[in-house]
mmCIF file of C-alpha atoms in Angstrom:
data_model
loop_
_atom_site.group_PDB
_atom_site.id
_atom_site.type_symbol
_atom_site.label_atom_id
_atom_site.label_comp_id
_atom_site.label_asym_id
_atom_site.label_seq_id
_atom_site.Cartn_x
_atom_site.Cartn_y
_atom_site.Cartn_z
ATOM 1 C CA UNK A 12 0.021 -0.043 -0.062
ATOM 2 C CA UNK A 13 1.303 3.408 -0.977
ATOM 3 C CA UNK A 14 2.011 5.384 2.240
ATOM 4 C CA UNK A 15 1.395 8.729 0.500
ATOM 5 C CA UNK A 16 -1.928 7.630 -0.814
ATOM 6 C CA UNK A 17 -2.944 6.474 2.640
ATOM 7 C CA UNK A 18 -1.767 9.792 4.258
ATOM 8 C CA UNK A 19 -3.791 11.687 1.661
ATOM 9 C CA UNK A 20 -6.868 9.586 2.418
ATOM 10 C CA UNK A 21 -6.559 10.364 6.150
ATOM 11 C CA UNK A 22 -6.136 14.042 5.516
ATOM 12 C CA UNK A 23 -9.149 14.230 3.149
ATOM 13 C CA UNK A 24 -11.182 12.169 5.689
ATOM 14 C CA UNK A 25 -10.494 14.649 8.470
ATOM 15 C CA UNK A 26 -11.562 17.539 6.233
ATOM 16 C CA UNK A 27 -14.770 15.877 5.250
ATOM 17 C CA UNK A 28 -15.539 14.877 8.796
ATOM 18 C CA UNK A 29 -15.297 18.410 9.972
ATOM 19 C CA UNK A 30 -17.413 19.845 7.126
ATOM 20 C CA UNK A 31 -20.162 17.086 7.532
ATOM 21 C CA UNK A 32 -20.319 17.779 11.338
ATOM 22 C CA UNK A 33 -20.752 21.507 10.602
ATOM 23 C CA UNK A 34 -23.809 20.639 8.401
ATOM 24 C CA UNK A 35 -22.085 21.437 5.153
ATOM 25 C CA UNK A 36 -22.617 19.735 1.723
ATOM 26 C CA UNK A 37 -19.351 18.406 0.483
ATOM 27 C CA UNK A 38 -18.098 18.361 -3.142
ATOM 28 C CA UNK A 39 -14.708 16.644 -3.641
ATOM 29 C CA UNK A 40 -12.830 16.653 -6.922
ATOM 30 C CA UNK A 41 -9.939 14.551 -7.537
ATOM 31 C CA UNK A 42 -7.515 12.896 -10.066
ATOM 32 C CA UNK A 43 -8.891 9.333 -9.701
ATOM 33 C CA UNK A 44 -11.605 7.541 -7.793
ATOM 34 C CA UNK A 45 -9.154 6.610 -4.923
ATOM 35 C CA UNK A 46 -10.139 10.050 -3.623
ATOM 36 C CA UNK A 47 -13.465 8.574 -2.426
ATOM 37 C CA UNK A 48 -11.713 6.431 0.143
ATOM 38 C CA UNK A 49 -10.827 9.328 2.357
ATOM 39 C CA UNK A 50 -13.734 11.576 1.789
ATOM 40 C CA UNK A 51 -16.460 8.842 2.178
ATOM 41 C CA UNK A 52 -14.695 7.537 5.333
ATOM 42 C CA UNK A 53 -14.743 10.945 6.816
ATOM 43 C CA UNK A 54 -18.414 11.344 6.038
ATOM 44 C CA UNK A 55 -19.317 7.906 7.345
ATOM 45 C CA UNK A 56 -17.522 8.535 10.637
ATOM 46 C CA UNK A 57 -19.192 11.966 11.038
ATOM 47 C CA UNK A 58 -22.681 10.418 10.474
ATOM 48 C CA UNK A 59 -21.920 7.340 12.758
ATOM 49 C CA UNK A 60 -22.218 4.919 9.748
ATOM 50 C CA UNK A 61 -25.656 6.241 8.758
ATOM 51 C CA UNK A 62 -24.522 6.653 5.157
ATOM 52 C CA UNK A 63 -25.472 4.933 1.919
ATOM 53 C CA UNK A 64 -23.377 5.100 -1.293
ATOM 54 C CA UNK A 65 -24.405 5.511 -4.870
ATOM 55 C CA UNK A 66 -21.219 4.811 -6.852
ATOM 56 C CA UNK A 67 -21.110 5.575 -10.531
ATOM 57 C CA UNK A 68 -18.155 4.056 -12.386
ATOM 58 C CA UNK A 69 -17.404 1.952 -15.527
ATOM 59 C CA UNK A 70 -15.175 -0.195 -13.267
ATOM 60 C CA UNK A 71 -15.983 -2.100 -10.121
ATOM 61 C CA UNK A 72 -13.218 -0.554 -7.921
ATOM 62 C CA UNK A 73 -13.914 -3.725 -5.822
ATOM 63 C CA UNK A 74 -10.513 -5.466 -5.929
ATOM 64 C CA UNK A 75 -8.424 -6.166 -2.959
ATOM 65 C CA UNK A 76 -4.650 -6.586 -2.652
ATOM 66 C CA UNK A 77 -5.273 -10.275 -3.225
ATOM 67 C CA UNK A 78 -7.472 -9.964 -6.369
ATOM 68 C CA UNK A 79 -5.940 -6.916 -8.126
ATOM 69 C CA UNK A 80 -4.439 -7.418 -11.556
ATOM 70 C CA UNK A 81 -2.537 -4.119 -11.423
ATOM 71 C CA UNK A 82 -1.852 -3.272 -7.864
ATOM 72 C CA UNK A 83 -3.468 0.173 -8.339
ATOM 73 C CA UNK A 84 -5.270 1.528 -5.303
ATOM 74 C CA UNK A 85 -7.925 3.296 -7.521
ATOM 75 C CA UNK A 86 -9.183 -0.231 -8.256
ATOM 76 C CA UNK A 87 -9.730 -0.921 -4.598
ATOM 77 C CA UNK A 88 -11.686 1.887 -2.783
ATOM 78 C CA UNK A 89 -15.209 0.553 -3.005
ATOM 79 C CA UNK A 90 -14.185 -2.861 -1.618
ATOM 80 C CA UNK A 91 -12.304 -1.136 1.183
ATOM 81 C CA UNK A 92 -15.181 1.139 2.082
ATOM 82 C CA UNK A 93 -17.336 -1.984 2.486
ATOM 83 C CA UNK A 94 -14.754 -3.631 4.666
ATOM 84 C CA UNK A 95 -13.117 -6.009 2.126
ATOM 85 C CA UNK A 96 -9.279 -5.973 1.715
ATOM 86 C CA UNK A 97 -6.083 -4.666 3.362
ATOM 87 C CA UNK A 98 -6.605 -3.249 6.849
ATOM 88 C CA UNK A 99 -4.662 -0.011 5.831
ATOM 89 C CA UNK A 100 -7.509 0.772 3.435
ATOM 90 C CA UNK A 101 -10.483 -0.600 5.291
ATOM 91 C CA UNK A 102 -9.406 1.251 8.464
ATOM 92 C CA UNK A 103 -8.721 4.638 6.938
ATOM 93 C CA UNK A 104 -9.561 7.254 9.605
ATOM 94 C CA UNK A 105 -11.382 4.785 11.919
ATOM 95 C CA UNK A 106 -11.001 1.084 12.272
ATOM 96 C CA UNK A 107 -14.410 -0.078 10.967
ATOM 97 C CA UNK A 108 -16.503 -0.665 7.854
ATOM 98 C CA UNK A 109 -17.607 2.665 6.419
ATOM 99 C CA UNK A 110 -20.434 1.564 4.163
ATOM 100 C CA UNK A 111 -22.626 -1.501 4.721
ATOM 101 C CA UNK A 112 -22.859 -3.612 1.561
ATOM 102 C CA UNK A 113 -26.583 -3.437 1.769
ATOM 103 C CA UNK A 114 -26.378 0.438 1.519
ATOM 104 C CA UNK A 115 -24.229 0.433 -1.655
ATOM 105 C CA UNK A 116 -25.560 0.790 -5.183
ATOM 106 C CA UNK A 117 -23.013 0.557 -8.065
ATOM 107 C CA UNK A 118 -24.175 2.116 -11.321
ATOM 108 C CA UNK A 119 -22.741 2.010 -14.930
ATOM 109 C CA UNK A 120 -20.284 -0.829 -14.731
ATOM 110 C CA UNK A 121 -19.161 -2.505 -17.883
ATOM 111 C CA UNK A 122 -15.488 -3.474 -17.088
ATOM 112 C CA UNK A 123 -15.088 -5.728 -14.073
ATOM 113 C CA UNK A 124 -12.133 -7.851 -13.056
ATOM 114 C CA UNK A 125 -12.720 -11.557 -12.263
ATOM 115 C CA UNK A 126 -12.169 -10.990 -8.463
ATOM 116 C CA UNK A 127 -14.741 -8.124 -8.569
ATOM 117 C CA UNK A 128 -17.293 -10.365 -10.217
ATOM 118 C CA UNK A 129 -16.593 -12.968 -7.587
ATOM 119 C CA UNK A 130 -17.161 -10.542 -4.754
ATOM 120 C CA UNK A 131 -20.302 -9.161 -6.315
ATOM 121 C CA UNK A 132 -21.808 -12.585 -6.607
ATOM 122 C CA UNK A 133 -20.629 -13.959 -3.240
ATOM 123 C CA UNK A 134 -21.800 -10.804 -1.268
ATOM 124 C CA UNK A 135 -24.910 -10.264 -3.404
ATOM 125 C CA UNK A 136 -23.944 -6.633 -4.081
ATOM 126 C CA UNK A 137 -26.375 -4.312 -5.775
ATOM 127 C CA UNK A 138 -25.100 -3.401 -9.279
ATOM 128 C CA UNK A 139 -26.865 -1.758 -12.165
ATOM 129 C CA UNK A 140 -24.601 -2.366 -15.169
ATOM 130 C CA UNK A 141 -24.709 -0.644 -18.550
ATOM 131 C CA UNK A 142 -26.254 -3.825 -20.025
ATOM 132 C CA UNK A 143 -29.138 -3.612 -17.447
ATOM 133 C CA UNK A 144 -29.966 -0.173 -18.751
ATOM 134 C CA UNK A 145 -29.836 -1.288 -22.316
ATOM 135 C CA UNK A 146 -32.184 -4.247 -21.539
ATOM 136 C CA UNK A 147 -34.590 -2.495 -19.168
ATOM 137 C CA UNK A 148 -34.071 1.306 -19.392
ATOM 138 C CA UNK A 149 -33.746 3.619 -16.291
ATOM 139 C CA UNK A 150 -37.016 2.676 -14.437
ATOM 140 C CA UNK A 151 -35.439 -0.341 -12.562
ATOM 141 C CA UNK A 152 -32.432 1.880 -11.546
ATOM 142 C CA UNK A 153 -34.843 4.598 -10.129
ATOM 143 C CA UNK A 154 -36.588 1.806 -8.165
ATOM 144 C CA UNK A 155 -33.318 0.823 -6.622
ATOM 145 C CA UNK A 156 -32.493 4.476 -5.814
ATOM 146 C CA UNK A 157 -35.906 4.774 -4.129
ATOM 147 C CA UNK A 158 -35.303 1.616 -2.114
ATOM 148 C CA UNK A 159 -31.889 2.721 -0.962
ATOM 149 C CA UNK A 160 -33.115 6.259 0.113
ATOM 150 C CA UNK A 161 -35.880 4.564 2.212
ATOM 151 C CA UNK A 162 -33.351 2.191 3.942
ATOM 152 C CA UNK A 163 -30.737 4.818 4.869
ATOM 153 C CA UNK A 164 -31.148 8.623 5.602
ATOM 154 C CA UNK A 165 -27.972 9.996 4.103
ATOM 155 C CA UNK A 166 -26.577 9.273 0.648
ATOM 156 C CA UNK A 167 -23.156 10.029 -0.752
ATOM 157 C CA UNK A 168 -22.792 10.054 -4.520
ATOM 158 C CA UNK A 169 -19.467 9.249 -6.051
ATOM 159 C CA UNK A 170 -18.946 9.687 -9.768
ATOM 160 C CA UNK A 171 -15.955 8.610 -11.788
ATOM 161 C CA UNK A 172 -16.275 10.483 -15.110
ATOM 162 C CA UNK A 173 -15.421 7.270 -17.036
ATOM 163 C CA UNK A 174 -19.017 6.176 -16.340
ATOM 164 C CA UNK A 175 -19.910 8.770 -18.995
ATOM 165 C CA UNK A 176 -19.357 7.936 -22.673
ATOM 166 C CA UNK A 177 -15.985 9.214 -24.048
ATOM 167 C CA UNK A 178 -17.991 11.465 -26.509
ATOM 168 C CA UNK A 179 -19.008 13.616 -23.571
ATOM 169 C CA UNK A 180 -16.075 12.881 -21.218
ATOM 170 C CA UNK A 181 -12.931 12.548 -23.481
ATOM 171 C CA UNK A 182 -10.396 13.714 -20.935
ATOM 172 C CA UNK A 183 -10.577 10.827 -18.501
ATOM 173 C CA UNK A 184 -7.675 8.511 -17.737
ATOM 174 C CA UNK A 185 -9.563 5.469 -19.101
ATOM 175 C CA UNK A 186 -12.121 6.627 -21.766
ATOM 176 C CA UNK A 187 -15.271 4.633 -22.035
ATOM 177 C CA UNK A 188 -16.922 3.802 -25.412
ATOM 178 C CA UNK A 189 -19.903 2.246 -23.626
ATOM 179 C CA UNK A 190 -20.749 4.910 -21.022
ATOM 180 C CA UNK A 191 -23.774 6.966 -20.232
ATOM 181 C CA UNK A 192 -24.933 9.604 -22.722
ATOM 182 C CA UNK A 193 -25.353 13.251 -21.655
ATOM 183 C CA UNK A 194 -29.090 12.718 -21.408
ATOM 184 C CA UNK A 195 -28.742 9.598 -19.298
ATOM 185 C CA UNK A 196 -26.243 10.852 -16.803
ATOM 186 C CA UNK A 197 -28.135 14.159 -16.353
ATOM 187 C CA UNK A 198 -31.364 12.363 -15.848
ATOM 188 C CA UNK A 199 -29.836 10.055 -13.223
ATOM 189 C CA UNK A 200 -28.161 12.953 -11.389
ATOM 190 C CA UNK A 201 -31.466 14.902 -11.448
ATOM 191 C CA UNK A 202 -33.372 11.934 -10.102
ATOM 192 C CA UNK A 203 -31.004 11.140 -7.331
ATOM 193 C CA UNK A 204 -30.844 14.894 -6.287
ATOM 194 C CA UNK A 205 -34.690 14.981 -6.029
ATOM 195 C CA UNK A 206 -35.179 11.668 -4.201
ATOM 196 C CA UNK A 207 -32.233 11.326 -1.921
ATOM 197 C CA UNK A 208 -30.812 13.266 0.954
ATOM 198 C CA UNK A 209 -27.380 13.786 -0.703
ATOM 199 C CA UNK A 210 -24.770 14.805 1.771
#
């Protein structure tokens, strides 16, 4: 585990913790999705674990140090937030799970590693993949959003821009030819904003 990445996660967790406790809404912008490990950890601790997560990403970000094919931490934050993986990542800021697996909804995935698919199946994790949208449209997704917002009071939304098609988000590190269109991502964002207590 990269020590500098871990120190950054703790620093961003502390800042987010303070802002959430002060009743502020937080917008965190970063270079890759490993940013969410710190900020969501801080928010979860501030809210005493009363936090759900809507995670939009073309990738699973659910690898651990045992399943990763690349060793990149940006492929591990979602697993770590749910308590899976190396203790240095799962215990960022406070030594406990930050997001219950029942309170996580992954949206827009179309590029999962074998270890991530195993974790999704084994733990029965909620994922609404690109192919689900192509088959069924957005209505089943909105039903899942509604269900999550009724189960847990506070929702954090974490968006990796590679969930959006490269036509609309060409500057990302890993451009996605099968991502959401402008119409789809703005409709999803609007729906979440109107139906969830986004922190």
